mmCIF file of C-alpha atoms in Angstrom:
data_model
loop_
_atom_site.group_PDB
_atom_site.id
_atom_site.type_symbol
_atom_site.label_atom_id
_atom_site.label_comp_id
_atom_site.label_asym_id
_atom_site.label_seq_id
_atom_site.Cartn_x
_atom_site.Cartn_y
_atom_site.Cartn_z
ATOM 1 C CA MET A 193 -25.922 -65.581 -67.904
ATOM 2 C CA LEU A 194 -30.127 -64.292 -69.282
ATOM 3 C CA GLN A 195 -28.069 -61.892 -72.310
ATOM 4 C CA ALA A 196 -25.707 -64.411 -72.677
ATOM 5 C CA ALA A 197 -29.117 -66.714 -74.021
ATOM 6 C CA ILE A 198 -30.469 -64.167 -75.720
ATOM 7 C CA ASP A 199 -27.032 -63.394 -77.565
ATOM 8 C CA LEU A 200 -27.022 -67.135 -78.240
ATOM 9 C CA ILE A 201 -30.572 -67.380 -79.150
ATOM 10 C CA ALA A 202 -29.984 -64.232 -81.612
ATOM 11 C CA GLU A 203 -27.077 -65.752 -83.163
ATOM 12 C CA GLY A 204 -27.733 -69.470 -83.786
ATOM 13 C CA GLY A 205 -32.064 -69.558 -82.681
ATOM 14 C CA VAL A 206 -32.890 -71.027 -79.179
ATOM 15 C CA GLN A 207 -31.053 -74.848 -80.595
ATOM 16 C CA ALA A 208 -27.841 -72.524 -80.049
ATOM 17 C CA VAL A 209 -28.507 -72.315 -76.107
ATOM 18 C CA SER A 210 -27.366 -74.783 -73.701
ATOM 19 C CA HIS A 211 -25.147 -74.945 -70.747
ATOM 20 C CA ARG A 212 -22.111 -75.127 -71.768
ATOM 21 C CA ALA A 213 -22.054 -72.127 -74.659
ATOM 22 C CA VAL A 214 -23.710 -69.806 -72.252
ATOM 23 C CA ALA A 215 -21.508 -70.585 -69.803
ATOM 24 C CA ALA A 216 -18.625 -69.701 -72.140
ATOM 25 C CA ARG A 217 -20.473 -66.354 -73.431
ATOM 26 C CA ALA A 218 -21.063 -64.814 -69.959
ATOM 27 C CA GLY A 219 -16.852 -66.061 -68.914
ATOM 28 C CA LEU A 220 -18.087 -68.645 -66.515
ATOM 29 C CA PRO A 221 -17.337 -72.335 -65.466
ATOM 30 C CA ALA A 222 -19.597 -75.282 -67.405
ATOM 31 C CA SER A 223 -20.919 -75.619 -64.077
ATOM 32 C CA THR A 224 -22.903 -72.198 -63.052
ATOM 33 C CA VAL A 225 -25.223 -72.267 -65.487
ATOM 34 C CA GLY A 226 -26.565 -75.700 -64.739
ATOM 35 C CA TYR A 227 -26.288 -74.764 -61.085
ATOM 36 C CA PHE A 228 -29.256 -71.873 -61.452
ATOM 37 C CA PHE A 229 -31.079 -73.690 -64.330
ATOM 38 C CA ALA A 230 -31.342 -77.355 -64.296
ATOM 39 C CA ALA A 231 -33.557 -77.217 -67.599
ATOM 40 C CA ILE A 232 -32.221 -75.221 -70.520
ATOM 41 C CA ASP A 233 -35.445 -74.685 -71.336
ATOM 42 C CA ASP A 234 -36.060 -72.324 -67.948
ATOM 43 C CA LEU A 235 -33.301 -70.801 -68.881
ATOM 44 C CA THR A 236 -34.333 -69.895 -72.264
ATOM 45 C CA ALA A 237 -37.645 -68.425 -70.510
ATOM 46 C CA GLU A 238 -35.970 -66.570 -68.041
ATOM 47 C CA ALA A 239 -33.925 -65.112 -70.739
ATOM 48 C CA VAL A 240 -36.899 -64.320 -72.755
ATOM 49 C CA ARG A 241 -38.654 -63.089 -69.849
ATOM 50 C CA MET A 242 -35.564 -60.365 -68.913
ATOM 51 C CA TYR A 243 -36.067 -59.462 -72.870
ATOM 52 C CA MET A 244 -39.432 -58.893 -72.618
ATOM 53 C CA ALA A 245 -38.853 -56.540 -69.535
ATOM 54 C CA ARG A 246 -36.283 -54.392 -70.616
ATOM 55 C CA GLU A 247 -38.132 -53.680 -74.154
ATOM 56 C CA MET A 248 -41.558 -52.680 -71.769
ATOM 57 C CA ALA A 249 -39.314 -50.194 -70.424
ATOM 58 C CA ALA A 250 -37.917 -49.353 -73.158
ATOM 59 C CA TYR A 251 -41.386 -48.089 -74.802
ATOM 60 C CA ARG A 252 -42.607 -47.011 -71.669
ATOM 61 C CA ASP A 253 -39.922 -44.799 -71.440
ATOM 62 C CA LEU A 254 -41.375 -43.224 -75.090
ATOM 63 C CA ALA A 255 -44.670 -42.768 -74.083
ATOM 64 C CA ARG A 256 -43.753 -41.120 -71.288
ATOM 65 C CA GLU A 257 -41.579 -38.568 -73.733
ATOM 66 C CA ALA A 258 -44.275 -38.327 -76.231
ATOM 67 C CA GLY A 259 -47.287 -37.508 -73.919
ATOM 68 C CA THR A 260 -49.645 -37.432 -77.292
ATOM 69 C CA LEU A 261 -50.708 -40.202 -79.779
ATOM 70 C CA ASP A 262 -49.404 -38.778 -82.622
ATOM 71 C CA LYS A 263 -46.137 -38.159 -80.889
ATOM 72 C CA LEU A 264 -45.361 -41.921 -79.886
ATOM 73 C CA VAL A 265 -46.309 -43.300 -83.134
ATOM 74 C CA ASP A 266 -43.723 -41.227 -84.471
ATOM 75 C CA LEU A 267 -41.534 -42.157 -81.527
ATOM 76 C CA VAL A 268 -42.198 -45.805 -82.141
ATOM 77 C CA GLY A 269 -41.900 -45.313 -85.823
ATOM 78 C CA HIS A 270 -38.628 -44.064 -85.569
ATOM 79 C CA ARG A 271 -37.070 -46.422 -82.835
ATOM 80 C CA ALA A 272 -34.301 -48.470 -84.175
ATOM 81 C CA VAL A 273 -34.667 -52.543 -84.553
ATOM 82 C CA ASP A 274 -32.108 -54.018 -82.473
ATOM 83 C CA VAL A 275 -31.541 -56.503 -84.796
ATOM 84 C CA ARG A 276 -30.012 -59.358 -82.805
ATOM 85 C CA LEU A 277 -32.771 -58.592 -80.057
ATOM 86 C CA ALA A 278 -35.600 -58.873 -82.719
ATOM 87 C CA LEU A 279 -33.933 -62.184 -84.304
ATOM 88 C CA ALA A 280 -34.146 -63.838 -80.700
ATOM 89 C CA GLN A 281 -37.766 -62.686 -80.147
ATOM 90 C CA VAL A 282 -38.829 -64.039 -83.228
ATOM 91 C CA GLY A 283 -36.827 -67.138 -82.827
ATOM 92 C CA VAL A 284 -38.681 -67.815 -79.659
ATOM 93 C CA TYR A 285 -42.104 -67.781 -81.239
ATOM 94 C CA LEU A 286 -41.060 -70.126 -83.803
ATOM 95 C CA GLU A 287 -39.370 -72.544 -81.285
ATOM 96 C CA ALA A 288 -42.280 -72.235 -79.398
ATOM 97 C CA ALA A 289 -45.202 -73.473 -82.021
ATOM 98 C CA ARG A 290 -42.590 -76.752 -81.510
ATOM 99 C CA ASN A 291 -41.910 -76.871 -78.043
ATOM 100 C CA PRO A 292 -44.603 -76.675 -75.646
ATOM 101 C CA ALA A 293 -41.897 -75.493 -72.619
ATOM 102 C CA LEU A 294 -41.108 -72.820 -74.524
ATOM 103 C CA ARG A 295 -44.213 -71.889 -75.665
ATOM 104 C CA GLY A 296 -45.616 -70.173 -72.257
ATOM 105 C CA ALA A 297 -42.437 -67.307 -72.718
ATOM 106 C CA ALA A 298 -43.740 -66.579 -76.148
ATOM 107 C CA VAL A 299 -47.161 -66.202 -75.163
ATOM 108 C CA GLU A 300 -45.651 -63.979 -72.092
ATOM 109 C CA ILE A 301 -43.604 -61.880 -74.738
ATOM 110 C CA LEU A 302 -46.993 -61.525 -76.778
ATOM 111 C CA SER A 303 -49.695 -60.425 -73.564
ATOM 112 C CA GLY A 304 -47.238 -58.181 -72.291
ATOM 113 C CA PHE A 305 -46.494 -56.591 -75.095
ATOM 114 C CA ARG A 306 -49.977 -56.646 -76.165
ATOM 115 C CA ALA A 307 -50.977 -54.932 -72.419
ATOM 116 C CA LEU A 308 -48.206 -52.579 -73.084
ATOM 117 C CA ALA A 309 -50.115 -51.162 -76.338
ATOM 118 C CA GLY A 310 -53.356 -51.260 -74.625
ATOM 119 C CA GLU A 311 -51.887 -49.268 -71.519
ATOM 120 C CA LEU A 312 -50.284 -46.674 -73.985
ATOM 121 C CA LEU A 313 -53.463 -46.142 -76.111
ATOM 122 C CA GLN A 314 -55.684 -46.007 -72.735
ATOM 123 C CA SER A 315 -52.972 -43.580 -70.640
ATOM 124 C CA LEU A 316 -53.124 -41.709 -74.798
ATOM 125 C CA ASP A 317 -57.293 -41.948 -73.879
ATOM 126 C CA HIS A 318 -57.744 -43.914 -76.905
ATOM 127 C CA PRO A 319 -61.392 -45.144 -76.239
ATOM 128 C CA ARG A 320 -60.756 -48.318 -78.170
ATOM 129 C CA ALA A 321 -57.243 -48.759 -77.097
ATOM 130 C CA ALA A 322 -58.137 -52.850 -75.980
ATOM 131 C CA ALA A 323 -58.864 -53.618 -79.249
ATOM 132 C CA ALA A 324 -56.538 -51.939 -80.891
ATOM 133 C CA ALA A 325 -53.346 -53.119 -78.676
ATOM 134 C CA PRO A 326 -53.741 -56.999 -80.173
ATOM 135 C CA ALA A 327 -53.954 -55.070 -83.794
ATOM 136 C CA VAL A 328 -51.237 -52.460 -83.049
ATOM 137 C CA VAL A 329 -48.255 -55.413 -81.837
ATOM 138 C CA ALA A 330 -49.300 -57.544 -85.396
ATOM 139 C CA LEU A 331 -48.352 -54.536 -87.143
ATOM 140 C CA LEU A 332 -45.459 -53.992 -85.606
ATOM 141 C CA ASP A 333 -44.036 -58.074 -85.234
ATOM 142 C CA GLY A 334 -45.159 -58.046 -89.439
ATOM 143 C CA PHE A 335 -43.065 -54.885 -89.825
ATOM 144 C CA MET A 336 -39.576 -55.894 -87.722
ATOM 145 C CA LEU A 337 -40.139 -59.156 -89.209
ATOM 146 C CA ALA A 338 -39.794 -58.481 -92.748
ATOM 147 C CA GLN A 339 -36.696 -56.186 -91.525
ATOM 148 C CA LEU A 340 -35.285 -59.824 -90.698
ATOM 149 C CA ALA A 341 -36.135 -61.598 -93.613
ATOM 150 C CA ASP A 342 -34.908 -58.412 -96.307
ATOM 151 C CA PRO A 343 -31.525 -56.722 -94.031
ATOM 152 C CA GLU A 344 -30.602 -54.865 -97.242
ATOM 153 C CA ALA A 345 -34.328 -53.204 -97.569
ATOM 154 C CA PRO A 346 -34.745 -51.341 -94.209
ATOM 155 C CA ILE A 347 -37.616 -50.318 -93.228
ATOM 156 C CA ASP A 348 -38.866 -46.994 -94.027
ATOM 157 C CA PRO A 349 -40.162 -45.238 -90.713
ATOM 158 C CA ASP A 350 -42.619 -43.170 -92.471
ATOM 159 C CA ALA A 351 -44.709 -46.411 -94.268
ATOM 160 C CA LEU A 352 -44.405 -47.687 -90.244
ATOM 161 C CA ILE A 353 -45.941 -44.407 -88.429
ATOM 162 C CA GLU A 354 -48.617 -44.142 -91.618
ATOM 163 C CA ALA A 355 -49.415 -47.939 -91.061
ATOM 164 C CA ILE A 356 -49.329 -47.532 -87.596
ATOM 165 C CA ARG A 357 -51.535 -44.566 -87.718
ATOM 166 C CA ALA A 358 -53.647 -46.000 -90.092
ATOM 167 C CA LEU A 359 -54.618 -49.265 -87.815
ATOM 168 C CA VAL A 360 -54.910 -46.881 -84.670
ATOM 169 C CA MET A 361 -57.400 -44.649 -86.342
ATOM 170 C CA GLY A 362 -59.381 -47.245 -88.109
ATOM 171 C CA PHE A 363 -60.313 -48.121 -84.561
ATOM 172 C CA LEU A 364 -62.007 -44.840 -83.837
ATOM 173 C CA LEU A 365 -64.619 -45.510 -86.563
ATOM 174 C CA THR A 366 -67.736 -47.018 -86.109
ATOM 175 C CA TRP A 367 -68.424 -49.622 -88.322
ATOM 176 C CA SER A 368 -71.936 -50.787 -88.786
ATOM 177 C CA THR A 369 -74.112 -52.803 -91.266
ATOM 178 C CA PRO A 370 -77.244 -52.043 -92.970
#
């Protein structure tokens, strides 16, 4: 059911999710979805949580494989964007701006990815991990949004890697004012 909801969000936005549509996509009787989720916003939020957990696990795997900050940046930069999942994520972000019932789920996604970025940077001994993490997530989301808006101009992994490196390294600098 949850994957069916994510698929529907990716295809038609949050408004495409209904009990009937999810049941049809999941190959279940129409009443099944309503039995588990009385409110469609609850189903949508839970699907988003599932998506977030899966994405966070993938990034943790990358961090274990990387071992160094430079290698992690390279792996993240070359990680293929799953357009369908990215559409679902952006769809939830946009709908959360209009629908307070989904705002908690969107905040969970953002908070989860920020915390994960902080953990990964901290595990690689970045001294300003907590400060850099939200900026790294915003940068990645921006690149993802650009990819979705113009699929004919795919993200240049090298440009993304350079942007992440510059951002992360920038947080290492000490800025002082005269």
